[in-house]
XYZ file of C-alpha atoms in Angstrom:
752
model
C -39.100 123.595 99.615
C -40.229 126.156 97.061
C -39.620 123.899 94.027
C -41.632 120.859 95.283
C -44.371 123.221 96.414
C -44.554 124.822 92.940
C -44.708 121.388 91.288
C -47.517 120.395 93.664
C -49.484 123.544 92.815
C -49.126 122.876 89.066
C -50.261 119.267 89.460
C -53.301 120.301 91.524
C -54.221 122.911 88.935
C -53.904 120.390 86.103
C -55.991 117.850 88.022
C -58.696 120.422 88.774
C -58.762 121.499 85.114
C -59.037 117.897 84.013
C -61.911 117.233 86.415
C -63.671 120.407 85.311
C -63.259 119.459 81.659
C -64.586 115.969 82.355
C -67.629 117.402 84.128
C -68.195 119.893 81.354
C -68.015 117.104 78.738
C -70.540 114.847 80.503
C -73.199 114.234 77.808
C -75.832 113.338 80.411
C -75.408 116.693 82.168
C -75.279 118.625 78.896
C -78.584 117.134 77.752
C -80.036 117.117 81.262
C -81.086 113.453 81.265
C -80.453 110.611 83.690
C -78.232 107.631 82.941
C -81.315 105.420 82.702
C -83.019 107.639 80.100
C -84.475 105.833 77.084
C -83.589 106.628 73.478
C -86.984 108.244 72.960
C -86.428 110.578 75.943
C -82.911 111.472 74.762
C -84.159 112.218 71.251
C -86.986 114.404 72.547
C -84.647 116.428 74.775
C -82.090 116.783 71.977
C -84.659 118.206 69.548
C -85.805 120.757 72.119
C -82.264 121.863 73.036
C -81.033 121.939 69.436
C -83.928 124.186 68.509
C -83.288 126.425 71.515
C -79.504 126.798 71.010
C -79.241 126.779 67.205
C -76.926 129.705 66.240
C -79.381 130.895 63.587
C -82.088 131.421 66.234
C -80.090 132.081 69.407
C -77.826 135.130 69.089
C -76.061 134.772 72.444
C -72.216 134.460 72.275
C -72.179 130.978 73.817
C -74.904 129.602 71.515
C -72.500 128.076 68.968
C -70.382 126.317 71.598
C -73.449 125.042 73.413
C -74.972 123.787 70.165
C -71.782 121.847 69.368
C -71.778 120.281 72.841
C -75.438 119.294 72.493
C -74.803 117.718 69.088
C -71.737 115.803 70.269
C -73.545 114.601 73.392
C -76.457 113.321 71.334
C -74.075 111.512 68.990
C -72.654 109.649 71.983
C -75.919 108.812 73.744
C -77.845 107.909 70.583
C -75.274 105.213 69.759
C -75.532 102.199 72.049
C -71.860 101.333 71.489
C -70.561 104.839 72.278
C -72.928 105.177 75.225
C -71.763 101.862 76.670
C -68.111 102.911 76.255
C -68.765 106.212 78.027
C -70.662 104.533 80.868
C -67.755 102.105 81.425
C -64.750 104.419 80.975
C -66.178 107.905 81.457
C -65.000 109.142 78.068
C -64.909 108.365 74.353
C -63.062 109.774 71.369
C -65.941 112.193 70.906
C -65.623 113.661 74.408
C -61.915 114.491 74.157
C -62.273 117.839 72.344
C -63.840 119.349 75.470
C -60.534 119.238 77.251
C -59.878 115.654 78.370
C -57.005 113.714 76.814
C -55.974 110.067 76.885
C -52.537 108.749 75.919
C -52.927 105.323 74.357
C -49.366 105.264 73.023
C -45.974 105.972 74.468
C -45.162 108.675 71.880
C -46.714 112.159 71.597
C -49.064 112.402 68.608
C -48.854 116.060 67.544
C -51.686 115.793 65.002
C -54.069 114.294 67.535
C -53.122 116.804 70.219
C -53.536 119.771 67.872
C -56.829 118.363 66.622
C -58.169 118.209 70.167
C -57.254 121.734 71.281
C -60.309 123.790 72.225
C -59.298 126.819 70.114
C -59.945 124.760 66.983
C -63.689 125.267 67.150
C -63.378 129.038 66.672
C -60.795 128.941 63.881
C -63.346 128.903 61.067
C -65.642 131.737 62.158
C -64.653 133.535 58.950
C -66.518 131.053 56.767
C -69.155 129.538 59.019
C -71.170 132.663 59.735
C -71.305 134.861 56.672
C -71.369 132.214 53.949
C -73.263 129.332 55.635
C -75.710 127.629 53.256
C -78.928 125.820 54.125
C -80.898 123.475 51.889
C -83.756 125.879 51.104
C -81.299 128.725 50.564
C -79.335 126.617 48.097
C -82.411 125.532 46.119
C -84.139 128.935 46.089
C -81.152 131.306 45.785
C -77.941 129.577 44.726
C -79.318 127.412 41.916
C -81.243 130.259 40.174
C -78.335 132.635 40.839
C -75.858 130.206 39.242
C -77.289 131.106 35.815
C -75.844 134.609 36.295
C -72.636 133.878 38.216
C -70.665 130.799 39.350
C -70.604 129.743 42.998
C -67.634 128.338 44.918
C -68.768 126.116 47.802
C -66.688 124.510 50.556
C -67.868 121.386 52.378
C -66.569 121.279 55.954
C -67.401 119.881 59.377
C -66.625 120.421 63.033
C -63.241 119.175 64.244
C -61.988 118.561 60.693
C -58.192 118.797 60.933
C -57.676 118.941 57.142
C -60.142 121.824 56.966
C -57.772 123.897 59.112
C -54.945 123.374 56.622
C -56.881 124.824 53.668
C -58.437 127.702 55.642
C -55.749 130.367 54.879
C -55.843 129.617 51.141
C -59.642 129.481 51.133
C -59.891 132.820 52.923
C -57.536 134.489 50.450
C -59.370 133.051 47.424
C -62.781 134.039 48.817
C -61.701 137.646 49.354
C -60.473 137.883 45.769
C -63.297 135.954 44.067
C -66.051 137.783 45.932
C -64.830 141.147 44.631
C -65.027 139.717 41.093
C -68.646 138.638 41.546
C -68.252 134.922 42.328
C -70.795 133.586 44.833
C -69.397 131.950 47.978
C -70.961 129.267 50.159
C -69.997 126.987 53.053
C -71.853 123.793 53.962
C -71.278 122.345 57.428
C -72.005 118.627 57.204
C -72.823 118.484 60.906
C -75.763 120.859 60.466
C -76.672 120.380 56.789
C -76.286 116.659 56.100
C -79.267 116.779 53.738
C -77.675 119.454 51.565
C -74.315 117.648 51.531
C -76.002 114.451 50.332
C -77.937 116.425 47.736
C -74.681 117.849 46.387
C -73.004 114.421 46.415
C -70.317 115.576 48.864
C -69.290 112.676 51.100
C -65.834 113.841 52.249
C -64.547 116.826 54.182
C -63.015 119.055 53.180
C -64.366 119.256 49.620
C -64.650 122.197 47.265
C -67.136 122.365 44.414
C -68.444 124.840 41.873
C -72.049 125.464 40.851
C -72.914 127.016 37.492
C -76.109 126.813 35.437
C -77.499 124.554 38.169
C -74.729 121.936 37.687
C -72.265 120.829 40.370
C -68.569 120.281 39.538
C -66.025 119.066 42.105
C -62.513 120.455 42.509
C -60.014 117.557 42.351
C -56.614 119.232 42.735
C -54.441 120.496 45.581
C -55.951 123.498 47.362
C -53.810 126.336 46.018
C -54.823 129.861 45.116
C -53.916 129.694 41.428
C -55.550 126.298 40.959
C -58.789 127.481 42.557
C -58.837 130.586 40.348
C -58.300 128.393 37.294
C -61.093 126.103 38.498
C -63.539 129.028 38.637
C -62.455 130.121 35.155
C -62.908 126.597 33.776
C -66.478 126.519 35.114
C -67.475 129.256 32.663
C -68.621 128.333 29.123
C -65.823 128.413 26.558
C -67.531 130.666 23.986
C -68.391 133.663 26.157
C -65.813 136.101 24.741
C -64.613 136.212 21.133
C -61.060 137.253 20.266
C -61.310 140.271 17.908
C -58.575 141.436 15.533
C -58.341 143.682 12.463
C -59.462 140.764 10.293
C -62.742 139.877 12.005
C -63.779 143.160 13.672
C -66.276 144.096 10.912
C -67.879 140.659 11.017
C -68.110 140.874 14.816
C -69.663 144.358 14.967
C -71.980 143.891 11.974
C -73.797 140.995 13.633
C -75.814 143.367 15.840
C -78.896 143.127 13.619
C -78.814 139.334 13.409
C -78.430 138.673 17.142
C -80.294 141.844 18.219
C -77.690 142.807 20.847
C -75.160 145.592 21.459
C -71.488 144.599 21.250
C -68.837 145.218 23.919
C -65.124 145.398 23.127
C -62.473 145.305 25.863
C -58.984 146.555 24.970
C -56.174 145.379 27.261
C -52.498 144.453 27.059
C -52.646 140.960 28.577
C -52.880 138.022 26.123
C -55.533 136.115 28.142
C -59.041 137.461 28.701
C -59.255 138.776 32.319
C -61.445 136.708 34.631
C -63.488 139.770 35.629
C -64.436 140.333 31.986
C -65.395 136.674 31.549
C -67.604 136.814 34.637
C -69.229 139.992 33.331
C -69.833 138.334 29.964
C -71.509 135.394 31.711
C -73.740 137.672 33.805
C -74.923 139.704 30.781
C -74.821 136.998 28.088
C -78.563 137.403 27.408
C -78.179 141.101 26.601
C -74.707 141.782 25.164
C -72.134 140.202 22.861
C -68.555 140.374 24.142
C -65.221 140.622 22.341
C -61.635 141.022 23.513
C -58.814 142.919 21.768
C -55.218 142.117 22.758
C -53.281 145.371 22.415
C -49.953 143.538 22.530
C -50.186 141.910 19.081
C -49.704 143.482 15.663
C -53.034 142.188 14.293
C -54.939 144.788 16.340
C -52.970 147.921 15.369
C -55.671 149.217 12.986
C -58.357 148.815 15.648
C -56.329 150.806 18.183
C -55.768 153.564 15.647
C -59.381 153.632 14.411
C -60.873 154.146 17.887
C -57.932 156.120 19.340
C -57.340 153.676 22.205
C -55.051 154.659 25.087
C -52.749 151.673 25.602
C -51.874 152.619 29.204
C -55.244 151.619 30.702
C -57.951 149.035 29.895
C -60.697 150.491 27.689
C -64.242 149.247 27.174
C -66.409 150.311 24.217
C -70.083 149.609 23.525
C -71.344 149.573 19.940
C -75.001 149.639 19.017
C -76.493 150.303 15.562
C -73.582 152.527 14.502
C -70.456 150.351 14.247
C -68.190 153.275 13.288
C -68.690 155.144 16.546
C -69.051 153.655 20.033
C -72.265 154.488 21.870
C -70.468 154.565 25.235
C -66.919 154.266 26.552
C -65.187 153.633 29.883
C -61.451 153.714 30.560
C -59.689 153.220 33.880
C -56.889 151.340 35.558
C -58.116 148.567 37.834
C -61.778 148.566 36.788
C -64.069 147.612 39.644
C -67.018 145.272 39.296
C -69.513 147.888 40.483
C -68.445 150.332 37.762
C -68.582 147.655 35.062
C -72.046 146.466 36.197
C -73.405 150.007 36.030
C -71.843 150.458 32.586
C -73.416 147.233 31.306
C -76.836 147.939 32.830
C -76.990 151.302 31.064
C -76.236 149.706 27.674
C -78.223 146.463 27.721
C -80.372 147.307 24.694
C -79.968 148.717 21.217
C -81.383 152.173 20.505
C -84.226 150.480 18.616
C -84.223 146.765 19.434
C -86.348 144.204 17.617
C -88.945 142.452 19.748
C -87.874 138.818 19.353
C -89.464 137.237 22.431
C -91.761 137.956 25.352
C -88.931 138.414 27.857
C -87.464 141.319 25.862
C -90.939 142.844 25.437
C -91.510 142.706 29.214
C -88.217 144.489 29.921
C -88.518 147.162 27.238
C -92.222 147.835 27.741
C -92.959 146.974 31.383
C -96.439 146.877 32.831
C -97.567 150.172 34.347
C -97.072 150.177 38.146
C -97.218 153.803 39.260
C -98.068 157.027 37.482
C -94.513 158.352 37.792
C -93.009 155.132 36.459
C -94.970 154.942 33.244
C -93.268 153.615 30.132
C -94.634 154.171 26.646
C -93.482 152.080 23.699
C -93.309 153.506 20.208
C -93.576 150.409 18.053
C -92.916 150.143 14.315
C -94.608 147.252 12.514
C -92.437 146.580 9.499
C -90.783 143.890 7.377
C -87.245 142.623 6.797
C -87.523 143.001 3.025
C -85.050 145.307 1.299
C -87.762 147.745 0.123
C -88.569 148.639 3.767
C -84.969 149.420 4.678
C -85.220 153.243 4.116
C -88.265 153.499 6.390
C -86.590 151.377 9.070
C -83.462 153.547 8.914
C -85.559 156.704 9.200
C -87.266 155.286 12.309
C -83.858 154.555 13.839
C -82.672 158.109 13.119
C -85.830 159.496 14.705
C -85.396 157.331 17.833
C -81.740 158.345 18.241
C -82.820 161.945 18.918
C -85.152 160.929 21.778
C -84.206 162.244 25.239
C -87.310 161.250 27.228
C -86.823 158.348 29.623
C -90.512 157.417 29.501
C -90.308 156.576 25.786
C -88.906 153.326 24.399
C -88.590 152.654 20.670
C -88.755 149.180 19.159
C -89.851 147.372 16.001
C -91.223 143.983 14.973
C -91.192 142.002 11.762
C -94.771 141.177 10.874
C -94.050 137.757 9.413
C -92.245 136.676 12.601
C -94.818 138.126 15.042
C -98.041 137.650 13.077
C -100.336 137.170 16.135
C -99.290 140.607 17.427
C -99.969 142.295 14.072
C -103.257 140.574 13.131
C -105.395 143.676 13.740
C -102.967 146.088 12.081
C -103.054 145.802 8.324
C -100.520 148.374 7.143
C -96.957 149.262 7.951
C -97.512 151.802 10.706
C -96.289 153.256 14.011
C -98.187 152.544 17.226
C -97.854 154.107 20.695
C -98.824 151.662 23.435
C -98.866 151.278 27.212
C -99.155 147.881 28.895
C -101.623 147.775 31.785
C -101.290 144.246 33.224
C -99.325 141.035 32.826
C -102.277 139.303 31.160
C -101.661 141.359 27.999
C -104.155 144.216 28.373
C -102.760 147.217 26.479
C -103.883 150.742 25.622
C -102.632 151.986 22.268
C -103.098 154.519 19.492
C -102.174 154.051 15.816
C -100.209 157.141 14.791
C -99.461 156.995 11.094
C -98.592 154.747 8.205
C -94.814 154.895 8.060
C -92.434 155.287 5.152
C -89.946 157.600 6.848
C -90.988 160.824 5.147
C -90.841 164.222 6.864
C -94.647 164.274 7.086
C -94.636 160.922 8.919
C -91.958 162.108 11.323
C -93.809 165.362 12.034
C -97.046 163.456 12.684
C -95.219 161.240 15.198
C -93.694 164.306 16.914
C -97.142 165.881 17.258
C -98.655 162.739 18.768
C -95.825 162.373 21.268
C -96.324 165.985 22.366
C -100.037 165.323 22.857
C -99.218 162.162 24.839
C -96.908 164.145 27.104
C -99.756 166.519 27.958
C -102.666 164.068 27.949
C -102.056 160.275 28.343
C -105.762 159.627 27.677
C -105.197 159.906 23.909
C -104.465 156.158 24.006
C -108.129 155.411 23.326
C -107.832 151.874 21.897
C -107.463 148.760 24.013
C -106.489 145.194 23.146
C -105.205 142.018 24.755
C -101.885 141.205 23.165
C -100.814 137.576 22.751
C -97.457 136.297 23.943
C -94.690 136.956 21.442
C -93.057 134.176 19.458
C -89.474 133.307 20.359
C -87.576 134.023 17.139
C -84.392 132.445 18.489
C -86.012 129.107 19.306
C -84.238 127.520 16.307
C -80.924 128.067 18.120
C -81.977 125.482 20.715
C -80.276 122.650 18.804
C -76.971 124.551 18.763
C -77.218 125.242 22.493
C -78.052 121.576 23.086
C -74.939 120.474 21.179
C -72.765 122.835 23.239
C -74.366 121.630 26.481
C -73.811 117.996 25.480
C -70.160 118.726 24.793
C -69.739 120.394 28.190
C -71.455 117.456 29.883
C -69.221 114.864 28.180
C -66.161 116.902 29.127
C -67.320 116.935 32.745
C -67.899 113.152 32.734
C -64.410 112.504 31.335
C -62.938 114.826 33.962
C -64.751 112.984 36.751
C -63.523 109.618 35.464
C -59.930 110.846 35.346
C -59.922 112.284 38.862
C -62.279 110.124 40.923
C -60.838 107.190 42.832
C -61.971 103.630 42.136
C -64.248 103.552 45.146
C -66.222 106.518 43.816
C -66.237 105.043 40.315
C -67.663 101.681 41.367
C -71.336 102.740 41.045
C -70.659 103.999 37.511
C -68.717 100.869 36.532
C -71.426 98.684 38.068
C -74.099 100.570 36.135
C -72.223 100.163 32.834
C -71.701 96.420 33.323
C -75.342 96.000 34.411
C -76.530 97.802 31.286
C -74.290 95.621 29.066
C -75.507 92.475 30.806
C -79.159 93.476 30.408
C -78.587 94.389 26.766
C -76.832 91.109 26.030
C -79.483 89.110 27.866
C -82.271 90.933 26.031
C -80.703 90.146 22.655
C -80.346 86.456 23.511
C -83.896 86.184 24.867
C -85.265 88.086 21.879
C -83.456 85.758 19.484
C -84.998 82.655 21.073
C -88.445 84.256 21.424
C -88.458 85.364 17.760
C -87.722 81.842 16.563
C -90.512 80.386 18.702
C -92.954 83.074 17.604
C -92.182 82.357 13.957
C -93.175 78.752 14.488
C -96.402 79.752 16.217
C -97.410 82.334 13.601
C -97.063 80.081 10.539
C -100.642 78.686 10.652
C -102.166 82.186 10.858
C -105.063 82.852 8.531
C -106.559 86.066 7.138
C -107.450 87.340 10.566
C -103.861 87.038 11.683
C -102.592 88.978 8.686
C -105.147 91.704 9.289
C -104.055 92.057 12.908
C -100.413 92.353 11.896
C -101.143 95.110 9.416
C -103.305 97.122 11.829
C -100.820 99.590 13.316
C -103.057 101.606 15.667
C -103.929 98.698 17.947
C -100.335 97.539 18.321
C -98.954 101.004 18.961
C -101.387 101.887 21.746
C -100.564 98.814 23.885
C -104.091 97.883 25.049
C -104.509 96.224 28.461
C -103.533 92.563 28.419
C -105.825 91.615 31.325
C -109.415 92.349 32.239
C -108.409 93.447 35.737
C -105.811 95.629 37.480
C -103.200 93.844 39.592
C -102.607 95.941 42.724
C -100.294 94.739 45.514
C -99.842 96.156 48.995
C -96.562 97.963 49.710
C -95.242 96.431 52.938
C -91.853 95.817 54.508
C -91.801 92.453 52.673
C -92.538 93.798 49.165
C -90.721 97.104 49.775
C -87.357 96.036 48.331
C -88.640 94.352 45.162
C -91.376 96.922 44.438
C -89.314 100.048 45.084
C -85.660 99.875 46.148
C -84.609 97.370 43.485
C -87.134 98.321 40.858
C -85.682 97.871 37.387
C -84.378 100.963 35.524
C -87.144 102.636 33.563
C -89.899 101.080 35.713
C -92.169 102.993 38.087
C -94.483 101.934 40.894
C -97.755 103.886 41.073
C -98.809 103.793 44.750
C -102.250 104.731 46.095
C -102.392 105.968 49.713
C -105.472 104.836 51.655
C -106.757 103.842 55.082
C -108.582 100.789 56.411
C -111.882 102.641 56.183
C -111.453 103.932 52.625
C -109.676 100.884 51.192
C -112.524 99.272 49.207
C -113.860 102.478 47.672
C -110.507 103.990 46.713
C -109.136 100.720 45.290
C -112.203 100.350 43.078
C -111.933 103.915 41.795
C -108.147 103.587 41.411
C -108.548 100.455 39.264
C -111.028 102.218 36.949
C -108.753 105.251 36.490
C -105.529 103.344 35.751
C -106.985 100.409 33.808
C -106.201 101.937 30.408
C -102.517 102.221 31.401
C -102.018 98.610 32.505
C -100.773 97.701 29.023
C -97.455 99.401 29.808
C -94.872 96.887 31.011
C -92.962 99.616 32.881
C -95.798 100.481 35.279
C -96.594 98.596 38.493
C -99.494 99.352 40.820
C -99.535 99.172 44.613
C -101.305 100.671 47.604
C -99.963 101.908 50.951
C -101.991 101.738 54.154
C -101.685 105.043 56.046
C -102.880 103.441 59.254
C -99.729 101.309 59.246
C -97.137 103.519 57.587
C -98.014 107.152 58.289
C -94.507 107.933 59.581
C -92.985 106.643 56.346
C -95.271 108.956 54.369
C -94.234 111.967 56.486
C -90.550 111.158 55.953
C -90.937 110.697 52.200
C -93.050 113.788 51.557
C -90.492 116.046 53.251
C -88.845 116.096 49.825
C -92.072 117.265 48.138
C -92.776 120.248 50.398
C -93.038 122.601 47.420
C -96.007 120.626 46.071
C -97.657 120.367 49.486
C -97.456 124.140 50.020
C -99.829 124.625 47.095
C -102.173 121.940 48.313
C -104.153 123.965 50.877
C -106.378 126.973 50.152
C -105.900 128.615 53.514
C -104.235 128.082 56.871
C -107.349 126.549 58.449
C -107.694 123.894 55.764
C -103.960 123.250 55.860
C -104.090 122.607 59.600
C -107.000 120.164 59.250
C -105.518 118.232 56.333
C -101.806 118.232 57.096
C -101.677 114.624 58.270
C -104.363 113.220 55.920
C -102.808 111.800 52.766
C -105.801 109.636 51.879
C -106.266 109.605 48.116
C -102.726 110.745 47.324
C -101.015 108.831 44.512
C -97.220 108.642 44.123
C -95.270 107.471 41.100
C -91.986 106.169 42.556
C -88.907 105.624 40.403
C -86.752 103.378 42.568
C -83.693 103.473 40.314
C -83.403 107.241 39.784
C -84.778 108.004 43.274
C -87.518 110.507 42.530
C -91.275 110.694 42.940
C -94.170 112.420 41.168
C -97.115 113.392 43.367
C -100.862 113.404 42.649
C -102.897 115.499 45.073
C -106.533 114.382 45.279
C -109.566 116.497 44.571
C -110.635 117.939 47.939
C -114.222 116.947 48.764
C -114.539 119.148 51.836
C -115.503 116.167 54.006
C -113.759 114.346 56.792
C -111.964 111.392 55.270
C -112.451 108.773 57.945
C -116.029 109.615 58.792
C -117.043 109.729 55.181
C -115.215 106.548 54.385
C -117.224 104.636 56.916
C -120.389 105.979 55.337
C -119.066 105.036 51.933
C -118.456 101.463 52.987
C -121.940 101.144 54.258
C -123.250 102.560 51.009
C -120.872 100.726 48.753
C -123.407 98.131 47.954
C -125.770 100.729 46.536
C -123.034 102.200 44.372
C -123.140 105.668 45.860
C -119.640 105.759 47.331
C -120.211 109.070 49.067
C -117.557 111.685 48.324
C -114.313 109.794 48.940
C -114.110 108.254 45.476
C -114.281 111.745 43.923
C -110.758 112.340 45.213
C -109.418 110.347 42.257
C -111.547 112.031 39.588
C -108.543 113.634 37.869
C -106.168 110.703 38.221
C -106.550 109.711 34.562
C -105.285 113.115 33.372
C -102.395 112.899 35.832
C -101.468 109.446 34.497
C -101.362 110.834 30.959
C -98.922 113.549 32.079
C -96.873 110.892 33.882
C -96.532 108.900 30.646
C -95.604 112.100 28.777
C -92.890 112.916 31.337
C -94.216 116.440 32.025
C -94.856 116.075 35.786
C -92.586 117.779 38.370
C -90.063 115.419 39.928
C -89.010 115.494 43.587
C -85.693 113.763 44.148
C -85.024 111.676 47.257
C -81.426 111.186 48.514
C -82.303 107.736 49.914
C -85.583 105.848 50.318
C -86.603 105.730 54.003
C -86.796 102.227 55.415
C -90.366 101.020 55.673
C -89.607 98.453 58.380
C -87.729 100.888 60.657
C -90.291 103.654 60.996
C -93.516 101.698 60.946
C -95.492 102.106 64.203
C -97.535 99.203 65.363
C -101.187 99.952 64.978
């Protein structure tokens, strides 16, 4: 009796658990809607609950689980097919993870059963909380930060079985890479679909790296050593130079040319340690890095010259004196925090040359508080050989300085002529910067040739400054410094092009054919267009030759007049403007030819006549360009489409309003906005109208009534600066706001 009774108890318990799980997984109960609820009602309830239970806003322990249930329930009820399946059978594939299982086959599927266990949803707490990335966080923090350190980002999603497999390796790599200074991020596709699309990540799990704003995907098996090598390969190849006895003088002597201190790391491993490479990348703007392998015979003289202990890694910093290091650190297992502090204390030479505005701002910062004052002792000199003794004397004088409030620097007059226009001789100046606009207080001290009298005069003035800062009795507004290293742009461009080509080849080698199809299609399309253009051009040239034979003197004069042909004057006496509707949407935007743009004016029924007239006048001079098309969009019909599209231009819209009150009144009024839409590359440029301070609709009606008199009220003034904006559009200097996919005009157009 006891055995059947025990079996009965187990069966009852299993049945009760199954019923409880089924009730708990009911999407209607989770969302709190009836079975007859419409899609609009379901969507409204989902938005409210998702906002209420989002883990970033709700800190209760059950918030994450509840948010997952809400999301899964909405996925079922928002799909007519899934909703119908649930209504008929009481469950779908999406409801099984809550505890209900169905056996469709006679065998036991271990993968499916393990995938559906409830403990799976808490197995990735390690990554999901601390390292979760959002779109704004990625754009504002990760992208700028990637110019100082690489980022390793994992793309995952809820109930991703493959994600569980890589979790132990990922956790181990993250713990090691984070201590080295690598940034870590996790993107959950279920919550951040926009960011995943922006990154081009369409599969889970995926791992990618971000450096210098560029995204590179990891294509190999997820193993610790391969991921470490991937991070190392992200870094530029020329960060650290291998230094031996043969090239050490050339390496250290370049301090004056590149205007940077030099760092040498001595270690016994043949490859440059990853921590040192990451440090070199973080401080590449300030320091030049070299590596000495202690295990080879070509470095024996270097080890002897600087008395290097071979039992621990040693780091030396050299400034103007290449025979003696300015600073040294030696320790086994150097930590990142110690290295960062060491680098920060040695970022500049004793007397650096002011070669650009960025260096000037860091050496001679603007005064903020009385206790944080910084005075710059500036030598205006030349790079000619005859000035070398005076320059060396200034360096010797600066090397004895112990006051933190004093910074010593020099400039070459012929390179920074705007700065030296009011100073006619070679002299020393003490200055203090007062604001970012360039206002500076200064005092000329003495003409400088390095003599003892000059040095004593400078000592006396510095003593007076220490007692009385008001001796800086001259003021001037300094111009921005020239960038003396601007000529190196071509070299950097060549290196960047090489890195880009390498990345393209790597993508081609590792991507599957499905991912390569857009690229292959683009190449064949370009070849087809090129071939077709050549054929058409050949036939058109032959026909034009026949037509141009009877030309007289006027024809020859027109051919020789280069200005008229180069400026592409308008071919018509009017502007052809079409309405952007669901019928013309595909041809005028989605399938717009590469290199072509559609300039779209946003208007309303009331303001249509006035704005179209003004728009035609402003863009008429640009109608000669064959790559520009002109359209208008009626806000009364397609306001929802405008809201959806301008979500990707929020940065521009934030600067559009002067205060919160104006922003509230004008948030939904896009009348007078102009958008340049590039359908092929999927980006837009935005023109914000001149604000007239008047209600758009009310004024538009007045304008229409006064249109016959030519007054036009104030609405037409919104496009007063459109001509200047069009010039910047043709120059390519406008900000671009990229769109992952164009919203469908026919789907979100309310009837009005």
